[in-house]
Amino acid sequence: MNDMNPRATIGGNCPPDPIDAICAQFEGERMEAENWLDGTPVENEGQMKAVDALRKAMREFRLGLEAGHKSATAPLYDAYKAESARWKPSIDDAKRIESGLVSLVDGFKKKLAAEKEAAERAAKAEAARKMREAEEAARAANSADIEAQRAAAEAQREAEEAQRRAAAASKDTVRGLRTVTRYEITDIRDALHWIAKNDKDAMTVFVEDYVRRNHKGAQIAGVRVWQDKEAY
């Protein structure tokens, strides 16, 4: 049994992991590079050449891993794109139908919502009027006049009922209709000055990003541009 071909054993026909293969190819250079990375800077040309050679090897190491990653994931990505493309027409059509139905009722829902809002305002105004009348009746009623007391109590009951109707009207909303906040920039200079005054952090982020993208091709006031050298 010990002389059995190892490829005939369970799992013996599994191909090597490409990550392990690429790492093994550069194992010596990687370990040597780690020995150099002890925080001590290079001090002479001999050391520089040795580090540059290791840098070149580690670049090949990285490129090999990136190529392996691309090769391994390409079939998965292609399968994902193919499956997405298969589903997309049906999803897009369902969205079109859904959007069409929303558009179909949009006008009526807005009209109905406006009517309900008007009814709510009227109910609240009526409740406020009834409450004022009840308070006036209570103040004017003679405690010794039973009819006046009864009238004041009735006014209070009517005021409370009006308040209940107003509360019910405020809950009577149109389903499927939401409030959205829209905007329009009427003066970009005014908006820019407001942002600069009230949100300096946002302005700083914008300026830094703009300078990063445009400092090579434009002479921007307040920006110093110079050339330097660094290892790569």
PDB file of C-alpha atoms in Angstrom:
ATOM      1  CA  MET A   1       0.000   0.000   0.000  1.00  0.00           C
ATOM      2  CA  ASN A   2       2.884   2.333   0.715  1.00  0.00           C
ATOM      3  CA  ASP A   3       4.124   1.930  -2.892  1.00  0.00           C
ATOM      4  CA  MET A   4       0.847   3.167  -4.330  1.00  0.00           C
ATOM      5  CA  ASN A   5       1.154   6.031  -6.809  1.00  0.00           C
ATOM      6  CA  PRO A   6       0.356   9.165  -4.769  1.00  0.00           C
ATOM      7  CA  ARG A   7      -1.743  10.506  -7.652  1.00  0.00           C
ATOM      8  CA  ALA A   8      -4.010   7.487  -7.269  1.00  0.00           C
ATOM      9  CA  THR A   9      -4.895   8.385  -3.684  1.00  0.00           C
ATOM     10  CA  ILE A  10      -7.965  10.407  -2.770  1.00  0.00           C
ATOM     11  CA  GLY A  11      -7.257  14.039  -3.596  1.00  0.00           C
ATOM     12  CA  GLY A  12      -3.988  13.180  -5.328  1.00  0.00           C
ATOM     13  CA  ASN A  13      -5.225  14.445  -8.687  1.00  0.00           C
ATOM     14  CA  CYS A  14      -5.947  17.961  -7.413  1.00  0.00           C
ATOM     15  CA  PRO A  15      -3.965  20.606  -9.323  1.00  0.00           C
ATOM     16  CA  PRO A  16      -1.643  22.833  -7.268  1.00  0.00           C
ATOM     17  CA  ASP A  17      -3.071  26.071  -5.956  1.00  0.00           C
ATOM     18  CA  PRO A  18      -1.822  28.833  -8.307  1.00  0.00           C
ATOM     19  CA  ILE A  19      -1.293  31.169  -5.353  1.00  0.00           C
ATOM     20  CA  ASP A  20       0.999  28.629  -3.711  1.00  0.00           C
ATOM     21  CA  ALA A  21       2.835  28.064  -7.006  1.00  0.00           C
ATOM     22  CA  ILE A  22       3.495  31.766  -7.579  1.00  0.00           C
ATOM     23  CA  CYS A  23       4.504  32.345  -3.951  1.00  0.00           C
ATOM     24  CA  ALA A  24       6.893  29.374  -4.095  1.00  0.00           C
ATOM     25  CA  GLN A  25       8.500  30.787  -7.242  1.00  0.00           C
ATOM     26  CA  PHE A  26       9.478  33.982  -5.415  1.00  0.00           C
ATOM     27  CA  GLU A  27       9.897  32.593  -1.905  1.00  0.00           C
ATOM     28  CA  GLY A  28      13.638  33.236  -1.721  1.00  0.00           C
ATOM     29  CA  GLU A  29      13.424  36.837  -2.926  1.00  0.00           C
ATOM     30  CA  ARG A  30      10.449  37.516  -0.649  1.00  0.00           C
ATOM     31  CA  MET A  31      12.279  36.260   2.433  1.00  0.00           C
ATOM     32  CA  GLU A  32      15.371  38.280   1.480  1.00  0.00           C
ATOM     33  CA  ALA A  33      13.235  41.385   1.003  1.00  0.00           C
ATOM     34  CA  GLU A  34      11.732  40.920   4.456  1.00  0.00           C
ATOM     35  CA  ASN A  35      15.261  40.720   5.893  1.00  0.00           C
ATOM     36  CA  TRP A  36      15.986  44.132   4.412  1.00  0.00           C
ATOM     37  CA  LEU A  37      12.756  45.621   5.759  1.00  0.00           C
ATOM     38  CA  ASP A  38      14.003  46.145   9.304  1.00  0.00           C
ATOM     39  CA  GLY A  39      13.699  49.930   9.299  1.00  0.00           C
ATOM     40  CA  THR A  40      17.365  50.600   8.442  1.00  0.00           C
ATOM     41  CA  PRO A  41      17.724  52.837   5.362  1.00  0.00           C
ATOM     42  CA  VAL A  42      20.116  52.106   2.500  1.00  0.00           C
ATOM     43  CA  GLU A  43      23.537  53.774   2.948  1.00  0.00           C
ATOM     44  CA  ASN A  44      25.615  52.870  -0.160  1.00  0.00           C
ATOM     45  CA  GLU A  45      25.318  51.959  -3.841  1.00  0.00           C
ATOM     46  CA  GLY A  46      25.880  48.264  -3.240  1.00  0.00           C
ATOM     47  CA  GLN A  47      22.924  48.133  -0.901  1.00  0.00           C
ATOM     48  CA  MET A  48      20.902  50.246  -3.328  1.00  0.00           C
ATOM     49  CA  LYS A  49      21.544  47.814  -6.192  1.00  0.00           C
ATOM     50  CA  ALA A  50      20.635  44.850  -4.022  1.00  0.00           C
ATOM     51  CA  VAL A  51      17.381  46.491  -2.963  1.00  0.00           C
ATOM     52  CA  ASP A  52      16.583  47.539  -6.539  1.00  0.00           C
ATOM     53  CA  ALA A  53      17.042  43.934  -7.672  1.00  0.00           C
ATOM     54  CA  LEU A  54      14.701  42.740  -4.940  1.00  0.00           C
ATOM     55  CA  ARG A  55      12.256  45.487  -5.849  1.00  0.00           C
ATOM     56  CA  LYS A  56      12.233  44.226  -9.447  1.00  0.00           C
ATOM     57  CA  ALA A  57      11.649  40.651  -8.267  1.00  0.00           C
ATOM     58  CA  MET A  58       8.827  41.710  -5.964  1.00  0.00           C
ATOM     59  CA  ARG A  59       7.254  43.620  -8.835  1.00  0.00           C
ATOM     60  CA  GLU A  60       7.300  40.433 -10.887  1.00  0.00           C
ATOM     61  CA  PHE A  61       5.857  38.642  -7.847  1.00  0.00           C
ATOM     62  CA  ARG A  62       2.994  41.120  -7.632  1.00  0.00           C
ATOM     63  CA  LEU A  63       2.327  41.065 -11.378  1.00  0.00           C
ATOM     64  CA  GLY A  64       2.278  37.273 -11.294  1.00  0.00           C
ATOM     65  CA  LEU A  65      -0.269  37.280  -8.488  1.00  0.00           C
ATOM     66  CA  GLU A  66      -2.400  39.881 -10.257  1.00  0.00           C
ATOM     67  CA  ALA A  67      -2.301  37.866 -13.487  1.00  0.00           C
ATOM     68  CA  GLY A  68      -3.224  34.726 -11.586  1.00  0.00           C
ATOM     69  CA  HIS A  69      -6.069  36.526  -9.868  1.00  0.00           C
ATOM     70  CA  LYS A  70      -7.379  37.794 -13.211  1.00  0.00           C
ATOM     71  CA  SER A  71      -7.120  34.342 -14.765  1.00  0.00           C
ATOM     72  CA  ALA A  72      -8.892  32.679 -11.831  1.00  0.00           C
ATOM     73  CA  THR A  73     -11.710  35.207 -11.576  1.00  0.00           C
ATOM     74  CA  ALA A  74     -12.316  35.806 -15.307  1.00  0.00           C
ATOM     75  CA  PRO A  75     -14.622  32.786 -15.756  1.00  0.00           C
ATOM     76  CA  LEU A  76     -16.566  33.738 -12.637  1.00  0.00           C
ATOM     77  CA  TYR A  77     -16.899  37.336 -13.778  1.00  0.00           C
ATOM     78  CA  ASP A  78     -17.904  36.269 -17.278  1.00  0.00           C
ATOM     79  CA  ALA A  79     -20.525  33.942 -15.817  1.00  0.00           C
ATOM     80  CA  TYR A  80     -21.793  36.771 -13.588  1.00  0.00           C
ATOM     81  CA  LYS A  81     -22.065  39.146 -16.567  1.00  0.00           C
ATOM     82  CA  ALA A  82     -23.797  36.519 -18.692  1.00  0.00           C
ATOM     83  CA  GLU A  83     -26.332  35.708 -15.971  1.00  0.00           C
ATOM     84  CA  SER A  84     -26.910  39.411 -15.286  1.00  0.00           C
ATOM     85  CA  ALA A  85     -27.522  39.999 -18.990  1.00  0.00           C
ATOM     86  CA  ARG A  86     -30.028  37.137 -19.009  1.00  0.00           C
ATOM     87  CA  TRP A  87     -32.053  38.674 -16.174  1.00  0.00           C
ATOM     88  CA  LYS A  88     -31.718  42.330 -17.170  1.00  0.00           C
ATOM     89  CA  PRO A  89     -34.388  42.556 -19.924  1.00  0.00           C
ATOM     90  CA  SER A  90     -37.077  41.085 -17.671  1.00  0.00           C
ATOM     91  CA  ILE A  91     -36.086  43.268 -14.716  1.00  0.00           C
ATOM     92  CA  ASP A  92     -35.998  46.381 -16.908  1.00  0.00           C
ATOM     93  CA  ASP A  93     -39.412  45.563 -18.350  1.00  0.00           C
ATOM     94  CA  ALA A  94     -40.868  45.031 -14.877  1.00  0.00           C
ATOM     95  CA  LYS A  95     -39.455  48.426 -13.881  1.00  0.00           C
ATOM     96  CA  ARG A  96     -41.028  50.032 -16.953  1.00  0.00           C
ATOM     97  CA  ILE A  97     -44.418  48.550 -16.096  1.00  0.00           C
ATOM     98  CA  GLU A  98     -44.076  49.630 -12.470  1.00  0.00           C
ATOM     99  CA  SER A  99     -43.064  53.169 -13.477  1.00  0.00           C
ATOM    100  CA  GLY A 100     -45.921  53.341 -15.957  1.00  0.00           C
ATOM    101  CA  LEU A 101     -48.462  52.411 -13.309  1.00  0.00           C
ATOM    102  CA  VAL A 102     -47.012  55.010 -10.936  1.00  0.00           C
ATOM    103  CA  SER A 103     -47.304  57.665 -13.653  1.00  0.00           C
ATOM    104  CA  LEU A 104     -50.859  56.552 -14.390  1.00  0.00           C
ATOM    105  CA  VAL A 105     -52.106  57.457 -10.904  1.00  0.00           C
ATOM    106  CA  ASP A 106     -49.711  60.325 -10.172  1.00  0.00           C
ATOM    107  CA  GLY A 107     -52.040  63.125 -11.236  1.00  0.00           C
ATOM    108  CA  PHE A 108     -55.093  61.733  -9.468  1.00  0.00           C
ATOM    109  CA  LYS A 109     -53.161  61.037  -6.265  1.00  0.00           C
ATOM    110  CA  LYS A 110     -51.849  64.605  -6.196  1.00  0.00           C
ATOM    111  CA  LYS A 111     -55.380  65.942  -6.717  1.00  0.00           C
ATOM    112  CA  LEU A 112     -56.772  63.653  -4.012  1.00  0.00           C
ATOM    113  CA  ALA A 113     -53.973  64.596  -1.610  1.00  0.00           C
ATOM    114  CA  ALA A 114     -54.694  68.294  -2.171  1.00  0.00           C
ATOM    115  CA  GLU A 115     -58.371  67.712  -1.417  1.00  0.00           C
ATOM    116  CA  LYS A 116     -57.552  65.797   1.763  1.00  0.00           C
ATOM    117  CA  GLU A 117     -55.116  68.489   2.892  1.00  0.00           C
ATOM    118  CA  ALA A 118     -57.813  71.110   2.331  1.00  0.00           C
ATOM    119  CA  ALA A 119     -60.272  69.002   4.319  1.00  0.00           C
ATOM    120  CA  GLU A 120     -57.707  68.634   7.108  1.00  0.00           C
ATOM    121  CA  ARG A 121     -57.140  72.391   7.250  1.00  0.00           C
ATOM    122  CA  ALA A 122     -60.895  72.986   7.367  1.00  0.00           C
ATOM    123  CA  ALA A 123     -61.360  70.392  10.120  1.00  0.00           C
ATOM    124  CA  LYS A 124     -58.594  71.945  12.211  1.00  0.00           C
ATOM    125  CA  ALA A 125     -60.036  75.416  11.733  1.00  0.00           C
ATOM    126  CA  GLU A 126     -63.494  74.129  12.734  1.00  0.00           C
ATOM    127  CA  ALA A 127     -62.050  72.423  15.809  1.00  0.00           C
ATOM    128  CA  ALA A 128     -60.269  75.631  16.842  1.00  0.00           C
ATOM    129  CA  ARG A 129     -63.492  77.634  16.367  1.00  0.00           C
ATOM    130  CA  LYS A 130     -65.540  75.150  18.383  1.00  0.00           C
ATOM    131  CA  MET A 131     -62.964  75.190  21.178  1.00  0.00           C
ATOM    132  CA  ARG A 132     -63.047  78.993  21.349  1.00  0.00           C
ATOM    133  CA  GLU A 133     -66.847  78.922  21.488  1.00  0.00           C
ATOM    134  CA  ALA A 134     -66.787  76.290  24.259  1.00  0.00           C
ATOM    135  CA  GLU A 135     -64.315  78.322  26.297  1.00  0.00           C
ATOM    136  CA  GLU A 136     -66.411  81.486  25.867  1.00  0.00           C
ATOM    137  CA  ALA A 137     -69.604  79.617  26.844  1.00  0.00           C
ATOM    138  CA  ALA A 138     -67.921  78.200  29.932  1.00  0.00           C
ATOM    139  CA  ARG A 139     -66.709  81.642  31.031  1.00  0.00           C
ATOM    140  CA  ALA A 140     -70.126  83.246  30.416  1.00  0.00           C
ATOM    141  CA  ALA A 141     -72.274  80.520  31.981  1.00  0.00           C
ATOM    142  CA  ASN A 142     -73.816  81.344  35.348  1.00  0.00           C
ATOM    143  CA  SER A 143     -73.158  78.477  37.734  1.00  0.00           C
ATOM    144  CA  ALA A 144     -76.671  78.938  39.063  1.00  0.00           C
ATOM    145  CA  ASP A 145     -78.243  78.757  35.573  1.00  0.00           C
ATOM    146  CA  ILE A 146     -78.702  75.081  34.690  1.00  0.00           C
ATOM    147  CA  GLU A 147     -79.552  75.764  31.046  1.00  0.00           C
ATOM    148  CA  ALA A 148     -76.449  77.885  30.604  1.00  0.00           C
ATOM    149  CA  GLN A 149     -74.377  75.125  32.185  1.00  0.00           C
ATOM    150  CA  ARG A 150     -75.958  72.565  29.870  1.00  0.00           C
ATOM    151  CA  ALA A 151     -75.250  74.770  26.841  1.00  0.00           C
ATOM    152  CA  ALA A 152     -71.639  75.181  27.921  1.00  0.00           C
ATOM    153  CA  ALA A 153     -71.280  71.391  28.344  1.00  0.00           C
ATOM    154  CA  GLU A 154     -72.769  70.821  24.879  1.00  0.00           C
ATOM    155  CA  ALA A 155     -70.365  73.350  23.392  1.00  0.00           C
ATOM    156  CA  GLN A 156     -67.491  71.515  25.051  1.00  0.00           C
ATOM    157  CA  ARG A 157     -68.748  68.181  23.673  1.00  0.00           C
ATOM    158  CA  GLU A 158     -68.977  69.625  20.179  1.00  0.00           C
ATOM    159  CA  ALA A 159     -65.469  71.064  20.467  1.00  0.00           C
ATOM    160  CA  GLU A 160     -64.065  67.670  21.496  1.00  0.00           C
ATOM    161  CA  GLU A 161     -65.901  65.957  18.642  1.00  0.00           C
ATOM    162  CA  ALA A 162     -64.482  68.534  16.195  1.00  0.00           C
ATOM    163  CA  GLN A 163     -60.998  67.808  17.513  1.00  0.00           C
ATOM    164  CA  ARG A 164     -61.511  64.079  16.920  1.00  0.00           C
ATOM    165  CA  ARG A 165     -62.623  64.781  13.339  1.00  0.00           C
ATOM    166  CA  ALA A 166     -59.559  66.960  12.793  1.00  0.00           C
ATOM    167  CA  ALA A 167     -57.290  64.194  14.114  1.00  0.00           C
ATOM    168  CA  ALA A 168     -58.946  61.666  11.818  1.00  0.00           C
ATOM    169  CA  ALA A 169     -58.561  64.013   8.845  1.00  0.00           C
ATOM    170  CA  SER A 170     -54.830  64.369   9.536  1.00  0.00           C
ATOM    171  CA  LYS A 171     -54.461  60.577   9.343  1.00  0.00           C
ATOM    172  CA  ASP A 172     -56.471  60.280   6.124  1.00  0.00           C
ATOM    173  CA  THR A 173     -53.568  60.363   3.665  1.00  0.00           C
ATOM    174  CA  VAL A 174     -53.122  59.039   0.130  1.00  0.00           C
ATOM    175  CA  ARG A 175     -51.103  55.819   0.004  1.00  0.00           C
ATOM    176  CA  GLY A 176     -48.294  55.647  -2.509  1.00  0.00           C
ATOM    177  CA  LEU A 177     -47.686  59.394  -2.502  1.00  0.00           C
ATOM    178  CA  ARG A 178     -44.606  60.775  -0.778  1.00  0.00           C
ATOM    179  CA  THR A 179     -43.275  64.229  -0.083  1.00  0.00           C
ATOM    180  CA  VAL A 180     -40.055  65.033  -1.921  1.00  0.00           C
ATOM    181  CA  THR A 181     -37.812  68.063  -1.512  1.00  0.00           C
ATOM    182  CA  ARG A 182     -36.561  69.540  -4.761  1.00  0.00           C
ATOM    183  CA  TYR A 183     -34.119  72.373  -5.416  1.00  0.00           C
ATOM    184  CA  GLU A 184     -32.994  74.814  -8.069  1.00  0.00           C
ATOM    185  CA  ILE A 185     -29.796  76.859  -8.035  1.00  0.00           C
ATOM    186  CA  THR A 186     -30.887  80.394  -8.896  1.00  0.00           C
ATOM    187  CA  ASP A 187     -27.505  82.071  -8.319  1.00  0.00           C
ATOM    188  CA  ILE A 188     -24.390  79.898  -8.258  1.00  0.00           C
ATOM    189  CA  ARG A 189     -22.200  82.716  -6.894  1.00  0.00           C
ATOM    190  CA  ASP A 190     -24.500  83.233  -3.919  1.00  0.00           C
ATOM    191  CA  ALA A 191     -24.584  79.483  -3.302  1.00  0.00           C
ATOM    192  CA  LEU A 192     -20.784  79.294  -3.478  1.00  0.00           C
ATOM    193  CA  HIS A 193     -20.355  82.155  -1.012  1.00  0.00           C
ATOM    194  CA  TRP A 194     -22.872  80.560   1.363  1.00  0.00           C
ATOM    195  CA  ILE A 195     -21.003  77.231   1.304  1.00  0.00           C
ATOM    196  CA  ALA A 196     -17.662  78.965   1.851  1.00  0.00           C
ATOM    197  CA  LYS A 197     -19.091  80.759   4.881  1.00  0.00           C
ATOM    198  CA  ASN A 198     -21.178  77.991   6.425  1.00  0.00           C
ATOM    199  CA  ASP A 199     -19.445  74.727   5.439  1.00  0.00           C
ATOM    200  CA  LYS A 200     -15.712  75.353   5.176  1.00  0.00           C
ATOM    201  CA  ASP A 201     -14.903  71.633   5.434  1.00  0.00           C
ATOM    202  CA  ALA A 202     -16.905  70.880   2.284  1.00  0.00           C
ATOM    203  CA  MET A 203     -15.187  73.737   0.468  1.00  0.00           C
ATOM    204  CA  THR A 204     -11.779  72.453   1.606  1.00  0.00           C
ATOM    205  CA  VAL A 205     -12.526  68.968   0.275  1.00  0.00           C
ATOM    206  CA  PHE A 206     -13.614  70.427  -3.062  1.00  0.00           C
ATOM    207  CA  VAL A 207     -10.544  72.669  -3.357  1.00  0.00           C
ATOM    208  CA  GLU A 208      -8.137  69.860  -2.450  1.00  0.00           C
ATOM    209  CA  ASP A 209      -9.720  67.499  -4.980  1.00  0.00           C
ATOM    210  CA  TYR A 210      -9.754  70.150  -7.706  1.00  0.00           C
ATOM    211  CA  VAL A 211      -6.096  71.041  -7.129  1.00  0.00           C
ATOM    212  CA  ARG A 212      -5.120  67.343  -7.099  1.00  0.00           C
ATOM    213  CA  ARG A 213      -6.745  66.822 -10.514  1.00  0.00           C
ATOM    214  CA  ASN A 214      -5.663  70.092 -12.171  1.00  0.00           C
ATOM    215  CA  HIS A 215      -2.378  71.288 -10.634  1.00  0.00           C
ATOM    216  CA  LYS A 216      -0.301  69.950 -13.549  1.00  0.00           C
ATOM    217  CA  GLY A 217      -2.215  71.747 -16.273  1.00  0.00           C
ATOM    218  CA  ALA A 218      -3.271  75.030 -14.675  1.00  0.00           C
ATOM    219  CA  GLN A 219      -1.627  77.795 -12.666  1.00  0.00           C
ATOM    220  CA  ILE A 220      -4.043  77.956  -9.739  1.00  0.00           C
ATOM    221  CA  ALA A 221      -3.816  80.994  -7.500  1.00  0.00           C
ATOM    222  CA  GLY A 222      -2.766  80.124  -3.971  1.00  0.00           C
ATOM    223  CA  VAL A 223      -1.201  76.808  -5.019  1.00  0.00           C
ATOM    224  CA  ARG A 224       2.539  76.079  -5.148  1.00  0.00           C
ATOM    225  CA  VAL A 225       3.625  73.357  -7.577  1.00  0.00           C
ATOM    226  CA  TRP A 226       7.119  71.829  -7.705  1.00  0.00           C
ATOM    227  CA  GLN A 227       8.870  68.716  -8.893  1.00  0.00           C
ATOM    228  CA  ASP A 228      10.643  66.257  -6.639  1.00  0.00           C
ATOM    229  CA  LYS A 229      12.188  62.828  -6.965  1.00  0.00           C
ATOM    230  CA  GLU A 230      11.277  59.628  -5.119  1.00  0.00           C
ATOM    231  CA  ALA A 231      12.083  55.973  -5.436  1.00  0.00           C
ATOM    232  CA  TYR A 232       9.665  53.730  -7.282  1.00  0.00           C
TER     233      TYR A 232
END
